[in-house]
Short mmCIF file of C-alpha atoms and ligand atoms in Angstrom, two decimals:
data_model
loop_
_atom_site.label_atom_id
_atom_site.label_comp_id
_atom_site.label_asym_id
_atom_site.label_seq_id
_atom_site.Cartn_x
_atom_site.Cartn_y
_atom_site.Cartn_z
CA UNK M 21 34.44 98.00 52.71
CA UNK M 22 38.29 98.28 53.91
CA UNK M 23 40.50 95.56 53.11
CA UNK M 24 41.58 93.59 56.41
CA UNK M 25 44.78 91.68 56.06
CA UNK M 26 45.97 88.20 57.85
CA UNK M 27 49.94 87.28 58.14
CA UNK M 28 50.04 83.53 58.79
CA UNK M 29 53.65 81.75 58.98
CA UNK M 30 54.15 78.06 58.18
CA UNK M 31 51.27 78.61 55.77
CA UNK M 32 52.12 76.03 52.83
CA UNK M 33 51.17 72.94 54.72
CA UNK M 34 49.19 71.54 57.25
CA UNK M 35 47.74 73.36 60.11
CA UNK M 36 49.14 76.50 58.63
CA UNK M 37 48.12 76.57 55.15
CA UNK M 38 44.12 75.31 56.73
CA UNK M 39 44.55 78.66 58.83
CA UNK M 40 45.33 80.35 55.70
CA UNK M 41 42.52 79.20 53.77
CA UNK M 42 39.77 79.66 56.48
CA UNK M 43 40.77 82.75 57.11
CA UNK M 44 41.11 83.84 53.14
CA UNK M 45 37.20 82.38 53.44
CA UNK M 46 36.22 84.91 56.19
CA UNK M 47 36.98 87.41 54.09
CA UNK M 48 41.04 88.44 55.26
CA UNK M 49 43.47 89.29 52.34
CA UNK M 50 46.27 86.42 53.50
CA UNK M 51 50.30 86.74 53.47
CA UNK M 52 51.32 83.51 53.71
CA UNK M 53 54.73 83.31 55.10
CA UNK M 54 56.68 79.73 54.15
CA UNK M 55 60.22 78.30 54.23
CA UNK M 56 60.22 75.27 51.63
CA UNK M 57 56.78 74.73 50.93
CA UNK M 58 56.14 77.63 48.34
CA UNK M 59 54.27 74.69 46.29
CA UNK M 60 51.68 74.34 48.66
CA UNK M 61 51.11 78.15 49.40
CA UNK M 62 50.47 78.64 45.41
CA UNK M 63 47.94 75.89 45.25
CA UNK M 64 46.19 77.71 47.99
CA UNK M 65 46.38 81.13 45.96
CA UNK M 66 44.95 79.07 42.76
CA UNK M 67 42.26 77.66 44.44
CA UNK M 68 41.62 81.28 46.06
CA UNK M 69 42.05 83.34 43.03
CA UNK M 70 38.79 81.50 41.51
CA UNK M 71 36.68 82.61 43.69
CA UNK M 72 38.48 86.20 43.93
CA UNK M 73 40.26 86.11 47.48
CA UNK M 74 44.02 87.17 47.35
CA UNK M 75 47.05 85.62 48.85
CA UNK M 76 50.14 86.63 48.76
CA UNK M 77 53.38 84.16 49.47
CA UNK M 78 56.59 85.63 51.25
CA UNK M 79 59.42 83.09 51.80
CA UNK M 80 61.87 83.38 54.56
CA UNK M 81 63.73 81.32 56.81
CA UNK M 82 62.80 82.46 60.65
CA UNK M 83 65.87 80.42 62.17
CA UNK M 84 67.75 83.31 61.43
CA UNK M 85 67.92 87.00 62.27
CA UNK M 86 68.18 88.42 58.72
CA UNK M 87 65.26 85.69 57.58
CA UNK M 88 62.78 87.34 60.80
CA UNK M 89 63.72 90.54 59.73
CA UNK M 90 63.06 89.78 55.49
CA UNK M 91 59.43 88.87 56.59
CA UNK M 92 58.51 92.14 58.53
CA UNK M 93 59.60 93.82 55.61
CA UNK M 94 58.13 91.81 52.91
CA UNK M 95 54.83 92.56 55.41
CA UNK M 96 55.34 95.97 55.25
CA UNK M 97 56.00 96.36 51.67
CA UNK M 98 52.42 94.77 51.19
CA UNK M 99 49.85 95.29 53.77
CA UNK M 100 49.15 99.07 55.09
CA UNK M 101 47.81 97.25 58.36
CA UNK M 102 47.95 93.93 59.77
CA UNK M 103 44.41 92.82 61.44
CA UNK M 104 45.44 88.91 62.30
CA UNK M 105 48.98 87.52 62.95
CA UNK M 106 49.35 83.92 63.62
CA UNK M 107 52.30 82.79 64.37
CA UNK M 108 51.80 78.86 63.34
CA UNK M 109 55.78 78.42 61.75
CA UNK M 110 57.44 75.70 64.30
CA UNK M 111 59.79 72.80 64.57
CA UNK M 112 59.36 69.04 66.84
CA UNK M 113 61.94 67.28 67.48
CA UNK M 114 61.96 64.48 69.47
CA UNK M 115 66.10 64.30 71.00
CA UNK M 116 67.01 62.79 74.90
CA UNK M 117 67.64 65.66 76.71
CA UNK M 118 71.70 64.59 77.52
CA UNK M 119 71.79 64.69 73.57
CA UNK M 120 70.49 68.22 72.88
CA UNK M 121 73.59 70.53 72.03
CA UNK M 122 73.81 74.53 72.18
CA UNK M 123 72.84 74.99 67.81
CA UNK M 124 69.91 72.69 68.76
CA UNK M 125 68.67 74.29 71.64
CA UNK M 126 69.25 77.54 69.76
CA UNK M 127 67.85 77.12 66.74
CA UNK M 128 64.62 75.25 68.33
CA UNK M 129 64.08 78.77 70.65
CA UNK M 130 64.84 80.81 67.32
CA UNK M 131 62.18 79.57 65.23
CA UNK M 132 59.19 78.61 67.62
CA UNK M 133 59.65 81.50 70.16
CA UNK M 134 62.47 84.22 69.12
CA UNK M 135 60.65 84.69 65.96
CA UNK M 136 57.17 85.25 67.11
CA UNK M 137 58.53 87.73 69.74
CA UNK M 138 60.66 89.86 67.05
CA UNK M 139 58.28 89.76 64.09
CA UNK M 140 55.56 90.70 66.42
CA UNK M 141 57.68 93.44 67.51
CA UNK M 142 58.93 94.77 63.96
CA UNK M 143 54.96 94.61 62.63
CA UNK M 144 53.36 96.48 66.15
CA UNK M 145 53.13 99.53 63.49
CA UNK M 146 51.21 97.88 60.89
CA UNK M 147 48.97 96.30 64.22
CA UNK M 148 48.61 99.21 65.77
CA UNK M 149 47.09 100.71 62.53
CA UNK M 150 44.79 98.68 62.41
CA UNK M 151 41.17 99.35 63.69
CA UNK M 152 41.22 95.31 64.98
CA UNK M 153 43.90 93.71 65.45
CA UNK M 154 44.71 90.31 66.51
CA UNK M 155 47.70 88.01 67.76
CA UNK M 156 47.23 84.30 67.79
CA UNK M 157 49.76 82.13 69.04
CA UNK M 158 49.93 78.23 67.83
CA UNK M 159 51.79 76.75 70.84
CA UNK M 160 50.96 73.42 72.12
CA UNK M 161 49.53 71.13 75.21
CA UNK M 162 52.61 70.27 75.68
CA UNK M 163 53.71 74.08 77.05
CA UNK M 164 52.51 73.07 80.34
CA UNK M 165 52.41 69.12 80.49
CA UNK M 166 55.84 68.35 79.08
CA UNK M 167 56.29 65.04 77.29
CA UNK M 168 59.74 63.15 77.87
CA UNK M 169 62.06 63.77 74.88
CA UNK M 170 60.84 67.35 73.86
CA UNK M 171 62.95 69.18 76.79
CA UNK M 172 64.01 72.28 73.87
CA UNK M 173 60.78 71.56 72.27
CA UNK M 174 58.37 72.28 75.17
CA UNK M 175 60.95 75.34 76.40
CA UNK M 176 59.84 76.73 73.16
CA UNK M 177 56.60 76.14 73.44
CA UNK M 178 56.35 77.51 77.44
CA UNK M 179 58.16 80.53 76.46
CA UNK M 180 55.44 81.26 73.24
CA UNK M 181 52.66 80.36 75.75
CA UNK M 182 53.94 83.36 78.31
CA UNK M 183 54.50 85.64 75.20
CA UNK M 184 51.14 85.43 75.43
CA UNK M 185 49.91 86.61 78.30
CA UNK M 186 52.56 88.88 78.18
CA UNK M 187 51.59 90.75 75.54
CA UNK M 188 47.83 90.08 76.08
CA UNK M 189 48.58 92.23 79.01
CA UNK M 190 51.01 95.06 77.25
CA UNK M 191 49.29 95.39 73.80
CA UNK M 192 45.98 95.90 75.45
CA UNK M 193 43.45 97.54 75.01
CA UNK M 194 44.09 97.89 71.82
CA UNK M 195 45.94 94.39 70.30
CA UNK M 196 44.37 91.16 71.39
CA UNK M 197 46.93 87.92 71.98
CA UNK M 198 45.48 84.66 72.33
CA UNK M 199 46.66 81.34 71.54
CA UNK M 200 45.52 77.79 70.42
CA UNK M 201 47.18 74.64 71.48
CA UNK M 202 47.00 71.94 69.41
CA UNK M 203 47.02 68.41 71.06
CA UNK M 204 47.40 65.72 68.63
CA UNK M 205 46.63 67.43 65.18
CA UNK M 206 47.85 65.33 61.81
CA UNK M 207 50.23 63.05 63.44
CA UNK M 208 54.02 63.70 62.13
CA UNK M 209 54.81 61.62 59.34
CA UNK M 210 56.69 59.22 60.81
CA UNK M 211 54.86 58.00 63.57
CA UNK M 212 54.13 54.34 62.62
CA UNK M 213 50.55 52.45 63.27
CA UNK M 214 51.75 51.46 66.99
CA UNK M 215 52.78 54.83 68.15
CA UNK M 216 49.96 56.39 66.58
CA UNK M 217 47.56 53.46 68.70
CA UNK M 218 49.51 54.83 72.02
CA UNK M 219 48.14 58.56 71.18
CA UNK M 220 44.89 57.83 70.15
CA UNK M 221 44.59 55.77 73.12
CA UNK M 222 44.96 58.91 75.61
CA UNK M 223 42.15 61.16 73.80
CA UNK M 224 38.65 61.13 75.15
CA UNK M 225 37.37 61.75 71.78
CA UNK M 226 39.59 58.48 70.83
CA UNK M 227 40.85 60.57 67.45
CA UNK M 228 43.60 62.57 65.79
CA UNK M 229 42.53 66.30 65.25
CA UNK M 230 42.18 67.57 61.87
CA UNK M 231 44.27 71.16 60.80
CA UNK M 232 40.19 72.51 60.43
CA UNK M 233 40.21 71.74 63.86
CA UNK M 234 42.74 74.21 64.70
CA UNK M 235 41.81 76.57 61.75
CA UNK M 236 38.61 77.23 63.04
CA UNK M 237 39.73 77.90 66.34
CA UNK M 238 42.12 80.18 64.76
CA UNK M 239 39.64 81.99 62.91
CA UNK M 240 37.09 81.89 66.25
CA UNK M 241 39.65 84.58 68.16
CA UNK M 242 40.64 86.18 65.18
CA UNK M 243 36.98 87.15 64.13
CA UNK M 244 34.58 85.99 66.66
CA UNK M 245 36.09 86.86 69.65
CA UNK M 246 36.00 90.92 70.24
CA UNK M 247 36.13 90.46 74.39
CA UNK M 248 38.93 87.57 74.62
CA UNK M 249 42.84 87.92 75.32
CA UNK M 250 45.58 86.15 76.76
CA UNK M 251 43.47 82.84 76.27
CA UNK M 252 44.42 79.85 75.21
CA UNK M 253 41.91 77.87 73.17
CA UNK M 254 43.19 73.09 73.46
CA UNK M 255 42.07 71.89 70.73
CA UNK M 256 43.22 68.37 72.34
CA UNK M 257 40.06 66.16 72.00
CA UNK M 258 40.09 66.51 75.68
CA UNK M 259 43.80 65.13 76.10
CA UNK M 260 45.00 67.81 78.60
CA UNK M 261 42.24 67.10 81.19
CA UNK M 262 42.08 63.66 81.27
CA UNK M 263 44.51 61.65 83.55
N1 NAP H 27 50.46 68.44 64.14
C1 NAP H 27 50.14 68.66 65.97
O1 NAP H 27 49.91 67.70 65.87
C2 NAP H 27 50.73 69.68 66.47
C3 NAP H 27 50.89 69.26 67.93
C4 NAP H 27 50.73 70.82 68.61
C5 NAP H 27 51.81 71.88 68.43
N2 NAP H 27 51.29 71.81 66.75
C6 NAP H 27 52.17 73.12 66.16
O2 NAP H 27 51.81 73.83 65.50
C7 NAP H 27 52.11 74.25 64.59
C8 NAP H 27 52.29 73.38 62.93
O3 NAP H 27 52.11 72.52 63.03
P1 NAP H 27 52.19 71.37 61.82
O4 NAP H 27 51.79 69.57 62.37
O5 NAP H 27 51.59 72.23 60.43
O6 NAP H 27 53.41 71.70 61.74
P2 NAP H 27 54.92 71.16 60.61
O7 NAP H 27 53.73 69.95 59.56
O8 NAP H 27 55.86 70.73 61.06
O9 NAP H 27 54.81 72.61 59.64
C9 NAP H 27 55.80 73.52 60.34
C10 NAP H 27 55.87 74.48 59.47
O10 NAP H 27 56.73 75.40 60.29
C11 NAP H 27 57.88 75.95 58.75
N3 NAP H 27 58.82 75.99 59.28
C12 NAP H 27 59.46 75.27 59.94
N4 NAP H 27 60.92 75.56 59.91
C13 NAP H 27 60.99 76.86 59.43
C14 NAP H 27 61.91 77.64 59.62
N5 NAP H 27 63.19 77.55 59.80
N6 NAP H 27 61.76 79.43 58.38
C15 NAP H 27 60.62 79.50 59.14
N7 NAP H 27 59.52 78.87 58.68
C16 NAP H 27 59.90 76.94 59.20
C17 NAP H 27 57.17 74.88 57.73
O11 NAP H 27 57.84 75.94 56.48
P3 NAP H 27 58.07 75.07 55.30
O12 NAP H 27 57.47 74.09 55.08
O13 NAP H 27 57.62 75.86 54.11
O14 NAP H 27 59.51 74.64 55.21
C18 NAP H 27 55.81 74.28 58.30
O15 NAP H 27 54.43 75.58 57.00
C19 NAP H 27 53.47 73.88 65.10
O16 NAP H 27 54.00 75.05 65.40
C20 NAP H 27 53.27 73.10 65.52
O17 NAP H 27 54.97 73.04 66.82
C21 NAP H 27 51.24 71.05 66.49
#
C-alpha cells in the first residue's frame, strides 16, 4: 500500500494534537508542525511508535515569511507527496478595536491567514503528486458571525474561509479544499467560571466541544468525503444556528 502523508500545523497541543492523532490512527504518516509545543508532539510520536505509526516533528514560527518557507522546505525534505494538509495553527486574542495597532493586526493575519495561503502555495507540487489530496482549514464560526473585541481575529478567519472557497474552485478537480469551523471547543485556559457558564448557556447542546469532535470532522473531510469540496462543517453544538 502507498504511504499516505499528512501535515498538521500547530500539532503540539489541543485541537492540532488530536487531529494529528486521528489522522495517524487512519494510517497517515504525520508531519507534526509545532512552534513552542514540541513536547506535546514528541509525546504523541512515542505513543504512535508503540503501534508502529510514524510522526515527524518540524518546528517553525509561522508569523514570519522565513518561518513559513522553512515549513515548506522541511515538508519537502520528508515527504514525496502530500495527501492531507491541515492548517490548524492560529492565534486568538481579545482586543477592543481601538487598541489594535498595525503590528498586532499584521501578526494576526500572518499566522491565521497568510501562512495557510503561502504554505499551501509552496506545497502545491507535493499536493499535486498525491493521488487524492485534501486541504482542511480550521476557521471559526466567528468568521461569518463576528464577536465584539475580536475584529482582527475575525477578519483573519473570514480570509481563511474565503481562501477555502477560492482554492476549492481554483485547485479542482484534483485537490479538495474544505474547512472545519469550531464554536466553543476547549475553552481558552484563561476563561473564568462565569465566562464559561455564559458561553455554555448559548450552545444548544449545552457543552463545550472536545478536541476529538474537531479531529473527527477533519478526518471525515480528509478520508471519507471524496465528493465534498468548498464546504465548511461547523463543530459548535448548534451555536451558530441558535438565536
Ligand atoms: N478552541 C476553540 O474553541 C476554537 C474555536 C474556534 C476556532 N479555533 C481554531 O482552532 C485552531 C486550534 O485551536 P486551539 O484552541 O487548539 O488553539 P491553541 O491552543 O491556541 O493553539 C494554537 C496553535 O497554534 C500554534 N501557533 C500559535 N502561534 C504560532 C506561530 N507564531 N507559529 C506557528 N504556530 C503557532 C501553536 O503552536 P505552539 O503551541 O507549538 O506554539 C498551537 O499549536 C486555531 O486555528 C483556532 O483559531 C479554536
